[in-house]
Coordinates of C-alpha atoms in Angstrom, one line a residue:
Chain A
M1031 CA 0.0 0.0 0.0
A1032 CA 1.3 3.4 -0.9
P1033 CA 2.2 5.4 2.2
N1034 CA 0.0 8.3 1.4
D1035 CA -2.1 8.9 -1.7
T1036 CA -3.0 12.3 -0.5
A1037 CA 0.3 13.6 -1.9
A1038 CA -1.5 13.5 -5.2
S1039 CA -3.7 16.5 -4.2
P1040 CA -1.4 19.4 -4.4
N1041 CA -4.0 22.0 -3.8
I1042 CA -4.6 21.2 -0.2
A1043 CA -1.6 20.8 2.1
P1044 CA -0.5 22.2 5.4
G1045 CA 0.0 26.0 5.2
V1046 CA -2.0 26.4 2.0
T1047 CA -4.7 29.1 2.0
T1048 CA -7.9 28.0 0.3
P1049 CA -9.7 30.2 -2.3
D1050 CA -12.2 31.3 0.4
G1051 CA -9.4 32.4 2.7
R1052 CA -9.1 29.6 5.3
T1053 CA -5.6 28.4 6.2
I1054 CA -5.1 24.6 6.2
G1055 CA -3.2 23.4 9.3
D1056 CA -1.1 20.4 10.0
E1057 CA -2.3 16.9 9.9
I1058 CA -4.8 16.3 12.7
L1059 CA -6.0 12.7 11.8
N1060 CA -4.2 10.0 10.1
V1061 CA -5.9 6.7 9.2
E1062 CA -3.4 4.1 8.2
D1063 CA -4.2 0.7 6.7
V1064 CA -7.4 0.3 8.7
S1065 CA -9.3 -2.9 8.2
L1066 CA -12.5 -3.9 9.9
A1067 CA -14.1 -7.3 9.7
F1068 CA -17.3 -8.6 11.3
G1069 CA -16.8 -12.3 11.3
G1070 CA -16.3 -13.1 7.6
V1071 CA -17.7 -9.8 6.3
K1072 CA -15.0 -7.3 5.5
A1073 CA -16.4 -3.8 6.1
L1074 CA -13.1 -2.0 5.5
S1075 CA -9.9 -3.2 4.0
N1076 CA -6.6 -1.3 4.1
V1077 CA -8.1 2.2 4.0
S1078 CA -5.6 5.0 4.5
F1079 CA -6.2 8.7 4.4
N1080 CA -5.5 11.8 6.4
V1081 CA -7.3 15.0 7.5
F1082 CA -5.6 18.4 7.9
E1083 CA -6.6 20.8 10.6
G1084 CA -9.3 23.1 9.5
E1085 CA -10.3 21.4 6.3
V1086 CA -13.7 20.0 5.3
R1087 CA -13.1 16.4 4.4
A1088 CA -15.9 14.3 2.8
I1089 CA -16.2 10.5 2.7
I1090 CA -18.4 9.3 -0.1
G1091 CA -19.3 6.0 -1.6
P1092 CA -22.3 3.9 -2.6
N1093 CA -24.5 2.3 0.1
G1094 CA -22.7 -0.3 2.2
A1095 CA -19.3 1.1 1.1
G1096 CA -18.1 1.3 4.7
K1097 CA -18.4 5.0 5.3
S1098 CA -20.2 4.9 8.6
S1099 CA -18.0 2.1 9.7
M1100 CA -15.0 4.3 9.0
L1101 CA -16.5 7.1 11.2
N1102 CA -17.3 4.5 13.9
C1103 CA -13.6 3.4 13.8
I1104 CA -12.4 7.0 14.1
N1105 CA -14.4 7.7 17.3
G1106 CA -13.7 4.4 18.9
F1107 CA -17.1 2.9 18.6
Y1108 CA -15.7 0.0 16.5
K1109 CA -12.2 -1.3 17.1
P1110 CA -10.3 -1.8 13.8
T1111 CA -9.1 -5.3 13.2
E1112 CA -5.9 -4.0 11.7
G1113 CA -4.2 -0.6 11.2
T1114 CA -3.8 2.5 13.3
I1115 CA -5.7 5.7 13.7
T1116 CA -3.7 8.7 14.9
F1117 CA -5.5 11.7 16.2
K1118 CA -3.5 14.8 17.2
G1119 CA -0.3 12.7 17.3
Q1120 CA -1.9 10.1 19.5
S1121 CA -2.5 6.7 18.2
H1122 CA -5.6 5.0 19.6
A1123 CA -5.6 1.4 18.7
A1124 CA -8.0 0.1 21.4
M1125 CA -9.9 3.0 22.8
E1126 CA -13.1 3.1 24.8
T1127 CA -15.9 4.9 23.1
Y1128 CA -16.1 7.7 25.7
E1129 CA -12.4 8.5 25.4
A1130 CA -12.9 9.9 21.9
A1131 CA -15.0 12.8 23.2
N1132 CA -12.3 13.5 25.7
Q1133 CA -9.8 13.9 22.9
G1134 CA -11.9 16.4 21.1
I1135 CA -13.9 14.3 18.6
A1136 CA -17.7 15.0 18.4
R1137 CA -20.1 13.4 16.0
T1138 CA -23.7 13.3 14.8
F1139 CA -25.5 10.3 13.5
Q1140 CA -27.2 9.1 10.4
N1141 CA -30.3 8.3 12.3
I1142 CA -30.8 11.1 14.8
A1143 CA -29.4 10.0 18.1
L1144 CA -30.9 12.7 20.4
F1145 CA -32.1 12.1 23.9
R1146 CA -35.8 12.2 23.0
G1147 CA -37.2 12.7 26.5
M1148 CA -35.1 15.8 27.2
T1149 CA -35.5 19.4 26.1
T1150 CA -33.3 21.0 23.5
L1151 CA -31.4 22.9 26.1
D1152 CA -30.8 19.7 28.2
N1153 CA -29.7 17.8 25.1
I1154 CA -27.1 20.5 24.2
M1155 CA -26.0 20.7 27.8
T1156 CA -25.1 17.0 27.8
G1157 CA -22.6 18.0 25.2
R1158 CA -20.9 20.0 28.0
N1159 CA -20.9 17.1 30.4
L1160 CA -17.2 16.4 30.1
Q1161 CA -16.4 20.0 31.1
M1162 CA -18.6 19.7 34.3
K1163 CA -16.7 18.2 37.2
T1164 CA -18.6 19.0 40.4
N1165 CA -19.7 15.9 42.2
F1166 CA -23.2 14.8 43.0
I1167 CA -23.2 16.0 46.6
M1168 CA -22.5 19.6 45.4
Q1169 CA -25.1 19.1 42.8
A1170 CA -27.6 17.9 45.4
L1171 CA -27.0 20.9 47.6
Y1172 CA -26.9 23.2 44.5
Y1173 CA -24.5 25.6 46.1
G1174 CA -21.4 27.6 45.1
P1175 CA -19.2 25.7 42.5
A1176 CA -22.1 23.6 41.2
V1177 CA -24.2 26.7 40.4
K1178 CA -21.2 28.6 38.9
E1179 CA -20.3 25.7 36.7
E1180 CA -23.8 25.2 35.6
L1181 CA -24.1 28.9 34.6
E1182 CA -20.7 29.0 32.8
N1183 CA -21.6 26.0 30.7
R1184 CA -25.1 27.4 30.1
E1185 CA -23.4 30.4 28.6
V1186 CA -21.4 28.3 26.2
V1187 CA -24.5 26.4 25.2
E1188 CA -26.4 29.6 24.7
R1189 CA -23.8 30.8 22.3
V1190 CA -24.2 27.6 20.3
I1191 CA -28.0 28.0 20.4
D1192 CA -27.6 31.5 19.1
F1193 CA -25.2 30.4 16.4
L1194 CA -27.6 27.7 15.1
E1195 CA -30.6 29.9 15.5
I1196 CA -32.6 27.6 17.7
E1197 CA -33.5 30.0 20.5
S1198 CA -37.2 29.5 20.1
I1199 CA -37.1 25.7 20.8
R1200 CA -34.8 25.9 23.8
K1201 CA -37.4 24.5 26.2
T1202 CA -39.1 22.1 23.8
V1203 CA -38.7 18.4 24.3
V1204 CA -36.8 17.2 21.2
G1205 CA -39.1 14.3 20.5
R1206 CA -41.7 16.8 19.4
L1207 CA -39.5 18.7 17.0
P1208 CA -39.6 18.3 13.2
Y1209 CA -36.8 16.3 11.6
G1210 CA -34.8 19.2 10.2
L1211 CA -34.7 20.9 13.6
Q1212 CA -33.7 17.7 15.3
K1213 CA -30.7 17.4 13.0
R1214 CA -29.8 21.0 13.9
V1215 CA -30.1 20.2 17.6
E1216 CA -27.8 17.2 17.2
L1217 CA -25.3 19.4 15.5
A1218 CA -25.6 21.9 18.4
R1219 CA -25.0 19.1 20.9
A1220 CA -21.9 18.1 19.1
L1221 CA -20.7 21.7 18.9
A1222 CA -21.3 22.4 22.5
S1223 CA -18.3 20.3 23.5
E1224 CA -16.1 22.6 21.4
P1225 CA -14.6 19.8 19.5
D1226 CA -11.4 19.9 17.4
M1227 CA -12.9 17.6 14.9
L1228 CA -16.5 17.1 14.0
L1229 CA -17.7 13.9 12.4
L1230 CA -21.0 14.3 10.5
D1231 CA -22.8 11.2 9.3
E1232 CA -25.2 12.3 6.5
P1233 CA -26.1 15.7 8.0
M1234 CA -28.4 16.4 5.1
A1235 CA -30.2 13.1 4.7
G1236 CA -33.9 13.5 4.2
M1237 CA -33.9 17.3 4.0
N1238 CA -35.4 19.4 1.3
H1239 CA -33.4 21.9 -0.8
E1240 CA -33.7 24.9 1.6
E1241 CA -32.9 22.8 4.7
K1242 CA -29.9 21.5 2.9
E1243 CA -28.7 25.0 2.0
D1244 CA -29.2 26.0 5.6
M1245 CA -27.3 23.0 6.9
C1246 CA -24.4 23.7 4.5
R1247 CA -24.2 27.2 5.6
Y1248 CA -24.0 26.1 9.3
I1249 CA -21.3 23.6 8.5
L1250 CA -19.2 26.1 6.6
D1251 CA -19.8 28.7 9.4
V1252 CA -18.7 26.3 12.0
N1253 CA -15.6 25.5 10.0
D1254 CA -14.9 29.2 9.4
E1255 CA -15.6 30.7 12.8
F1256 CA -14.4 28.0 15.2
G1257 CA -11.8 26.5 12.9
T1258 CA -13.3 23.1 13.5
T1259 CA -12.1 20.3 11.2
I1260 CA -15.0 18.6 9.6
V1261 CA -15.3 15.0 8.3
L1262 CA -18.6 14.4 6.7
I1263 CA -20.4 11.6 4.9
E1264 CA -23.0 12.8 2.4
H1265 CA -24.9 11.3 -0.5
D1266 CA -25.8 14.6 -2.2
M1267 CA -23.1 15.0 -4.7
S1268 CA -23.6 18.7 -5.4
V1269 CA -23.3 19.4 -1.7
V1270 CA -20.1 17.3 -1.4
M1271 CA -18.5 18.9 -4.4
D1272 CA -19.4 22.4 -3.2
I1273 CA -18.4 22.4 0.4
S1274 CA -15.5 19.9 0.8
D1275 CA -11.8 20.6 0.3
R1276 CA -10.9 17.0 -0.3
V1277 CA -12.9 13.8 -0.9
V1278 CA -12.2 10.2 -0.1
V1279 CA -14.2 7.6 -2.1
L1280 CA -14.9 4.2 -0.7
D1281 CA -16.4 1.3 -2.5
Y1282 CA -16.9 -2.2 -1.0
G1283 CA -14.7 -1.2 1.9
Q1284 CA -11.8 -0.1 -0.2
K1285 CA -10.5 3.4 -1.0
I1286 CA -10.8 3.9 -4.7
A1287 CA -10.0 7.6 -4.9
D1288 CA -8.8 10.5 -2.8
G1289 CA -8.3 14.1 -3.8
T1290 CA -10.0 17.4 -4.5
P1291 CA -13.6 17.3 -5.7
D1292 CA -12.4 18.0 -9.2
E1293 CA -9.9 15.2 -9.2
V1294 CA -12.4 12.8 -7.8
R1295 CA -15.1 13.8 -10.3
G1296 CA -12.8 13.0 -13.1
N1297 CA -11.6 9.6 -11.7
Q1298 CA -12.8 6.8 -13.9
R1299 CA -13.1 4.3 -11.0
V1300 CA -15.3 6.7 -9.1
I1301 CA -17.5 7.3 -12.2
D1302 CA -17.8 3.6 -12.6
A1303 CA -18.7 2.9 -9.0
Y1304 CA -20.8 5.8 -8.2
L1305 CA -21.1 9.1 -10.0
G1306 CA -21.6 7.7 -13.5
V1307 CA -24.5 5.6 -12.6
Q1308 CA -27.3 6.5 -14.9
H1309 CA -30.6 7.1 -13.1
D1310 CA -33.7 6.0 -14.9
Chain V
M855 CA -56.0 34.3 33.7
F856 CA -54.3 34.1 37.1
Y857 CA -51.7 31.5 36.2
R858 CA -49.4 32.7 33.4
E859 CA -45.8 33.5 32.9
A860 CA -46.5 36.6 30.8
G861 CA -44.7 39.6 32.1
Q862 CA -42.2 37.6 34.2
F863 CA -38.9 38.3 32.5
K864 CA -35.7 36.6 33.5
S865 CA -32.5 38.5 33.2
S866 CA -30.1 35.9 34.3
Y867 CA -29.6 32.2 33.5
Q868 CA -29.8 31.4 37.2
A869 CA -33.3 32.8 37.3
D870 CA -34.2 30.8 34.2
Q871 CA -32.9 27.6 35.8
A872 CA -34.8 27.9 39.0
I873 CA -36.9 24.9 40.0
F874 CA -40.1 27.0 39.9
P875 CA -39.5 29.8 37.4
I876 CA -43.1 31.0 37.6
V877 CA -44.1 33.1 40.6
Q878 CA -47.5 31.4 41.0
D879 CA -45.8 28.0 41.2
R880 CA -43.5 29.2 44.0
W881 CA -46.5 30.5 45.9
F882 CA -48.3 27.2 45.4
M883 CA -45.3 25.3 46.6
A884 CA -44.9 27.5 49.7
L885 CA -48.6 26.9 50.4
V886 CA -48.2 23.1 50.2
I887 CA -45.2 23.2 52.5
A888 CA -47.0 25.4 55.0
V889 CA -50.0 23.1 55.0
A890 CA -47.7 20.1 55.6
F891 CA -45.8 21.7 58.4
V892 CA -48.5 23.7 60.1
F893 CA -52.0 22.6 59.3
I894 CA -51.8 18.8 59.0
P895 CA -50.4 18.3 62.5
F896 CA -53.4 20.3 63.8
F897 CA -56.0 18.2 62.1
A898 CA -54.5 14.8 62.1
D899 CA -55.2 12.3 64.9
E900 CA -53.1 9.3 65.7
Y901 CA -54.9 7.0 63.3
W902 CA -54.2 9.5 60.4
H903 CA -50.6 9.8 61.3
Q904 CA -49.9 6.1 61.8
A905 CA -52.1 4.7 59.0
V906 CA -52.0 7.4 56.3
I907 CA -49.6 10.2 56.5
I908 CA -46.4 8.7 57.8
P909 CA -46.5 5.7 55.4
F910 CA -47.2 8.1 52.6
L911 CA -44.2 10.2 53.4
I912 CA -41.9 7.2 53.7
M913 CA -43.1 5.6 50.5
S914 CA -42.7 9.0 48.7
L915 CA -39.0 8.9 49.7
A916 CA -38.6 5.3 48.5
A917 CA -40.5 6.2 45.3
I918 CA -38.1 9.2 44.6
G919 CA -35.3 6.7 45.1
L920 CA -36.7 4.2 42.6
N921 CA -37.6 7.0 40.2
I922 CA -34.0 8.1 40.1
L923 CA -33.0 4.6 39.0
T924 CA -35.9 3.6 36.8
G925 CA -37.4 7.0 35.7
Y926 CA -34.2 8.9 35.2
A927 CA -31.5 6.3 34.5
G928 CA -33.9 3.9 32.8
L929 CA -32.8 0.9 34.9
V930 CA -35.7 -1.3 36.1
S931 CA -35.3 -2.6 39.6
L932 CA -37.5 -4.9 41.6
G933 CA -35.1 -4.8 44.6
T934 CA -36.5 -1.8 46.3
G935 CA -37.8 -3.8 49.2
A936 CA -34.4 -5.4 49.8
F937 CA -32.6 -2.1 49.7
M938 CA -35.1 -0.7 52.2
A939 CA -34.4 -3.7 54.3
V940 CA -30.7 -3.0 54.2
G941 CA -31.4 0.5 55.3
G942 CA -33.6 -0.7 58.2
Y943 CA -31.4 -3.5 59.4
A944 CA -28.2 -1.3 59.0
T945 CA -29.8 1.4 61.2
Y946 CA -30.8 -1.2 63.7
K947 CA -27.4 -2.7 63.9
I948 CA -25.5 0.5 64.1
S949 CA -27.9 2.1 66.5
T950 CA -27.8 -0.9 68.9
A951 CA -24.0 -1.2 68.6
F952 CA -23.5 2.6 69.3
P953 CA -26.5 3.8 71.3
E954 CA -24.9 7.2 71.9
L955 CA -24.6 8.0 68.2
N956 CA -27.1 10.6 67.0
I957 CA -29.9 8.7 65.1
I958 CA -29.8 11.1 62.2
I959 CA -26.1 10.3 61.6
V960 CA -27.0 6.6 61.9
F961 CA -29.7 7.1 59.2
F962 CA -27.1 8.6 56.9
L963 CA -24.6 5.8 57.6
A964 CA -27.2 3.2 56.9
G965 CA -28.0 5.1 53.7
G966 CA -24.3 4.9 52.7
I967 CA -24.2 1.1 53.4
T968 CA -27.4 0.7 51.3
A969 CA -25.7 2.7 48.5
A970 CA -22.8 0.3 48.6
V971 CA -25.0 -2.8 48.5
G972 CA -27.0 -1.3 45.7
M973 CA -23.9 -0.6 43.6
V974 CA -22.8 -4.2 44.1
F975 CA -26.1 -5.5 42.9
G976 CA -26.3 -2.9 40.2
A977 CA -23.0 -3.9 38.6
P978 CA -24.7 -6.3 36.1
S979 CA -26.6 -3.3 34.7
L980 CA -23.6 -2.6 32.5
R981 CA -24.3 -5.7 30.6
I982 CA -28.0 -6.2 30.8
K983 CA -31.0 -4.0 30.4
G984 CA -34.8 -3.9 30.7
F985 CA -36.5 -7.0 31.9
Y986 CA -33.3 -9.0 32.3
L987 CA -32.0 -6.4 34.7
A988 CA -35.3 -6.5 36.6
V989 CA -34.7 -10.3 37.0
A990 CA -31.2 -9.6 38.2
T991 CA -32.4 -7.2 40.9
L992 CA -35.0 -9.8 41.9
A993 CA -32.1 -11.9 42.9
A994 CA -31.0 -9.1 45.2
Q995 CA -34.5 -9.0 46.7
F996 CA -34.6 -12.7 47.5
F997 CA -31.0 -13.1 48.5
I998 CA -30.9 -10.1 50.9
L999 CA -34.1 -11.0 52.6
W1000 CA -33.0 -14.6 53.0
C1001 CA -29.8 -13.4 54.5
F1002 CA -31.6 -11.2 57.0
N1003 CA -33.7 -14.2 58.0
K1004 CA -31.0 -16.8 58.2
V1005 CA -28.0 -14.9 59.7
E1006 CA -29.0 -14.3 63.3
W1007 CA -26.3 -11.6 63.7
F1008 CA -28.5 -9.2 61.7
F1009 CA -31.3 -9.3 64.3
N1010 CA -29.0 -9.5 67.3
Y1011 CA -29.9 -13.2 67.9
S1012 CA -33.4 -12.2 69.1
P1013 CA -35.5 -15.4 69.5
S1014 CA -38.5 -14.0 67.5
G1015 CA -36.3 -13.0 64.5
T1016 CA -37.7 -9.5 64.5
I1017 CA -35.9 -6.2 65.0
T1018 CA -37.3 -3.6 67.2
A1019 CA -36.5 0.1 67.0
P1020 CA -34.9 1.3 70.2
P1021 CA -36.0 4.7 71.6
R1022 CA -33.8 7.4 70.2
E1023 CA -33.8 11.1 70.6
V1024 CA -33.0 14.1 68.4
F1025 CA -32.6 17.4 70.3
G1026 CA -34.3 15.8 73.3
I1027 CA -37.4 14.6 71.4
L1028 CA -38.0 11.0 71.0
I1029 CA -38.5 10.1 67.3
S1030 CA -38.4 6.3 67.5
G1031 CA -39.4 3.5 69.8
P1032 CA -42.8 2.8 71.3
E1033 CA -42.9 6.0 73.4
A1034 CA -42.3 8.4 70.5
E1035 CA -45.1 10.8 69.7
P1036 CA -46.7 10.4 66.2
L1037 CA -46.2 14.1 65.7
A1038 CA -42.4 13.8 66.3
R1039 CA -42.2 10.9 63.8
Y1040 CA -44.4 12.8 61.4
Y1041 CA -42.0 15.8 61.4
T1042 CA -39.0 13.6 61.1
C1043 CA -40.3 11.9 58.0
L1044 CA -41.6 15.2 56.5
I1045 CA -38.2 17.0 57.0
F1046 CA -36.4 14.0 55.4
L1047 CA -38.8 14.0 52.5
C1048 CA -38.5 17.7 51.9
V1049 CA -34.8 17.8 52.1
F1050 CA -34.3 14.7 49.9
A1051 CA -36.8 15.7 47.4
L1052 CA -35.1 19.0 46.9
A1053 CA -31.7 17.3 46.7
A1054 CA -33.1 14.9 44.1
K1055 CA -34.5 17.8 42.1
N1056 CA -31.1 19.5 42.2
M1057 CA -29.3 16.4 41.0
V1058 CA -31.7 15.7 38.1
R1059 CA -31.6 19.3 36.8
G1060 CA -27.8 19.3 36.9
H1061 CA -25.2 17.4 34.8
V1062 CA -25.5 14.3 37.0
G1063 CA -29.2 14.0 36.1
R1064 CA -28.6 14.8 32.5
S1065 CA -26.0 12.0 32.2
W1066 CA -28.6 9.6 33.7
M1067 CA -31.3 10.7 31.2
A1068 CA -28.8 10.5 28.4
I1069 CA -28.0 6.9 29.2
R1070 CA -31.7 6.2 29.5
D1071 CA -32.7 7.7 26.2
M1072 CA -29.8 6.5 24.0
D1073 CA -26.9 4.8 25.7
I1074 CA -24.7 4.7 22.6
A1075 CA -25.0 8.4 21.8
A1076 CA -24.3 9.2 25.5
E1077 CA -21.1 7.2 25.4
I1078 CA -20.0 8.9 22.2
I1079 CA -20.5 12.3 23.9
G1080 CA -18.1 11.0 26.6
I1081 CA -20.5 9.9 29.3
R1082 CA -19.1 6.8 31.0
P1083 CA -21.8 4.1 31.2
L1084 CA -20.4 2.2 34.2
Q1085 CA -19.9 5.3 36.4
T1086 CA -23.3 6.7 35.4
K1087 CA -25.2 3.6 36.0
L1088 CA -23.5 2.8 39.3
S1089 CA -24.0 6.3 40.5
A1090 CA -27.7 6.0 39.7
F1091 CA -27.8 2.7 41.6
G1092 CA -25.8 4.1 44.5
I1093 CA -27.9 7.3 44.9
S1094 CA -31.2 5.5 44.4
S1095 CA -30.2 2.9 47.0
F1096 CA -29.2 5.6 49.4
Y1097 CA -32.7 7.0 49.2
C1098 CA -34.3 3.6 49.6
G1099 CA -32.0 3.0 52.6
I1100 CA -33.1 6.1 54.3
A1101 CA -36.7 5.3 53.5
G1102 CA -36.1 1.8 55.0
A1103 CA -34.6 3.3 58.1
L1104 CA -37.6 5.5 58.6
Y1105 CA -39.9 2.6 57.8
V1106 CA -38.5 0.7 60.7
F1107 CA -37.7 3.5 63.2
C1108 CA -40.5 6.0 62.6
W1109 CA -43.3 3.9 61.4
L1110 CA -43.6 0.2 62.2
G1111 CA -41.2 0.1 65.2
S1112 CA -40.8 -3.7 65.0
V1113 CA -40.4 -5.6 61.8
E1114 CA -39.3 -8.9 60.4
T1115 CA -38.1 -9.4 56.8
E1116 CA -41.7 -10.0 55.7
A1117 CA -42.4 -6.3 56.0
F1118 CA -39.9 -5.8 53.1
D1119 CA -41.4 -8.5 50.9
I1120 CA -41.6 -8.0 47.2
L1121 CA -45.5 -7.8 47.3
N1122 CA -45.5 -5.4 50.3
V1123 CA -42.8 -3.0 49.1
S1124 CA -41.0 -3.6 45.8
F1125 CA -44.1 -3.8 43.6
P1126 CA -46.1 -1.1 45.3
V1127 CA -43.1 1.3 45.0
L1128 CA -42.7 0.4 41.3
F1129 CA -46.4 1.1 40.8
M1130 CA -46.0 4.5 42.5
V1131 CA -43.3 5.4 40.1
I1132 CA -45.2 4.3 37.1
I1133 CA -48.5 5.9 38.2
G1134 CA -46.8 9.0 39.3
G1135 CA -44.8 9.4 36.2
L1136 CA -41.4 8.1 35.3
G1137 CA -38.7 10.7 35.4
S1138 CA -40.4 13.1 37.7
I1139 CA -39.8 13.9 41.4
L1140 CA -43.2 15.4 41.9
G1141 CA -44.7 12.4 40.2
S1142 CA -43.0 10.1 42.7
I1143 CA -44.8 11.9 45.5
L1144 CA -48.1 12.0 43.7
G1145 CA -47.8 8.3 42.9
A1146 CA -47.0 7.5 46.5
A1147 CA -50.1 9.5 47.5
F1148 CA -52.2 7.5 45.0
V1149 CA -51.0 4.1 46.0
T1150 CA -51.1 4.6 49.8
L1151 CA -54.2 6.8 50.1
L1152 CA -56.5 5.2 47.6
P1153 CA -56.9 1.9 49.5
I1154 CA -57.6 3.8 52.6
F1155 CA -60.2 5.9 50.8
L1156 CA -61.8 2.7 49.3
T1157 CA -62.0 1.2 52.8
N1158 CA -63.6 4.2 54.3
A1159 CA -65.8 5.2 51.4
P1160 CA -68.6 2.6 51.7
P1161 CA -69.3 3.3 55.5
M1162 CA -69.4 7.0 54.7
V1163 CA -72.3 6.6 52.3
G1164 CA -74.0 4.2 54.7
L1165 CA -73.0 1.0 52.9
V1166 CA -72.1 -1.9 55.3
I1167 CA -70.0 -4.6 53.8
A1168 CA -68.5 -7.6 55.6
A1169 CA -64.8 -6.8 56.4
D1170 CA -63.3 -9.6 54.4
L1171 CA -65.5 -8.9 51.4
A1172 CA -64.7 -5.2 51.7
K1173 CA -61.0 -6.0 51.6
H1174 CA -61.3 -8.1 48.4
V1175 CA -63.5 -5.5 46.7
E1176 CA -61.0 -2.9 47.6
E1177 CA -58.2 -4.8 46.0
I1178 CA -60.3 -5.4 42.9
I1179 CA -61.2 -1.7 42.5
F1180 CA -57.7 -0.7 43.2
G1181 CA -56.4 -2.9 40.4
L1182 CA -59.1 -1.8 38.0
L1183 CA -58.3 1.9 38.8
I1184 CA -54.6 1.3 38.1
M1185 CA -55.4 -0.3 34.8
F1186 CA -57.9 2.4 33.8
F1187 CA -55.5 5.0 34.8
L1188 CA -52.5 3.6 32.8
I1189 CA -54.7 3.3 29.7
V1190 CA -56.0 6.8 30.0
E1191 CA -52.8 8.5 30.9
P1192 CA -49.7 6.2 30.5
H1193 CA -47.4 9.0 31.4
G1194 CA -48.7 9.2 34.9
L1195 CA -50.1 11.8 37.3
N1196 CA -47.2 14.2 36.6
R1197 CA -48.4 14.5 33.0
L1198 CA -52.0 15.1 34.1
W1199 CA -50.7 17.8 36.4
Q1200 CA -48.8 19.5 33.5
I1201 CA -51.9 19.3 31.3
A1202 CA -53.9 20.8 34.0
K1203 CA -51.4 23.7 34.4
E1204 CA -51.4 24.2 30.6
K1205 CA -55.2 24.4 30.7
I1206 CA -55.2 26.9 33.6
R1207 CA -52.7 29.0 31.8
Q1208 CA -55.0 29.4 28.8
W1209 CA -58.2 29.7 30.8
P1210 CA -60.6 31.3 30.0
F1211 CA -59.6 31.9 26.4
P1212 CA -58.1 28.7 25.1
Y1213 CA -57.2 30.0 21.6

């Protein structure tokens, strides 16, 4: 396996400034030779790619190509059978799921994974849980440090709420919200932890055109304002080609292309596997 | 018209996060507490204290404990009776071993012991959920009660196998033992309930409670956010058992006075407390208290209602009819409002808010 195919994309590299004025940082995530097998089924075989700080990286591929499995490996939900994943210089071969959040990885899910019985505010507050350290006795007494901590974190959460324009549903139980808003609340929950890297699993699935545009704008704003690195899976090709700096293409668990949207678009294997499929 | 939040603006997050953000709610709550502390002692006689109010207060505390575990953390437990028994027996053992120790401190120590026992029996919850966990806690129920029956050390080798609450004083007032005034016992239970209900409310509105609810609603997503499932579930078991332990201690010391393990039987305690939680509303502190009121007060009402309207029924028949009606009411209630009394209360508040122009 070649050490790094990404060298083939000269446009995006550490220190480069993108046309829209963002500066790409150093490598934040390196996935090397990752394989994942469930019994006899190989979900991923020898996939390698990297992500630079501050870029928007897309993972695309037909259904069952292993995209979600890839994200699950990155945030420790699945343990890769082979290969290493290095995040911020730290390799995490066998990591517990909750540790990923500690390191600064947040994610959203393909099927919304909100806490349905809780209000929007409480849902987003759970995103701050790692930053809240007071023990339950202080909580029970609700004095001094516990109150202070609660209010400080509430302020962070309110900034996120303001950023994503969901002030009006603050006190609504999320189970009652429409789908598009639930997706936005989920993004808010992920953002509340102030992650270094945000994994988005099909953030625009099931949305209409306007909602997709809104979501794209939020994703780009997050990237722009907080400098958050974004790795996203998306099926809508126009969205992917528009907002991502580089694209990895998976098919049957293997990487078949990696590069800027233009390079990927022109790649014959990608066209065969995915883009060139004629719809009837 | 009278109950609405219009015009009540909050200028700080602290005000917004208050337990009762609406002024009228605060007044109502103050009224309820005033009635409980001032008026009820005036009007209640010994029968009311012993048969109605004290068991209601103690069961409310146990129901809050179980609601933390089942309602907030989503872990079903049938071991409430056993955990209460641990609290009761631990208080008895400590109190007889160190008679000088203040009984309130003994209650807290017993709660701590119960918390530890609860965490041991809660450990399987990391692997199993739902009905399977309920069966695992059933093991705790049977094992612990068997233990208290068989090992004579637990009841100080008394020939009858029962434990009897020794007389103990707080600030010179007897609160346990046969000589204790019902009023003293009533105030003890009431203060415990108020303090612990407030503490529970504080916990569930803070990050501890949010991590419980996160684990309950979607454990995988919670873990990916960084909530540790083991610590969260064990803390729920520990705190819930602490509440049950205190309730068990009050059960023995401030209510029954003399018990054997049968008093903590699954049919006497575990199931009724679970019913209280379900009827009151899962995931609600107020609901626990309402549920406890429903389950402890309704049978008494059913017993007393026929004579009041001049109907005379033979005692054994009355008892059976009462149980049938009680069962039917629970079923009717769960079909009509599966989310419990707490939801009914919220719907009522919503209605009052819009009254008299509901459009």
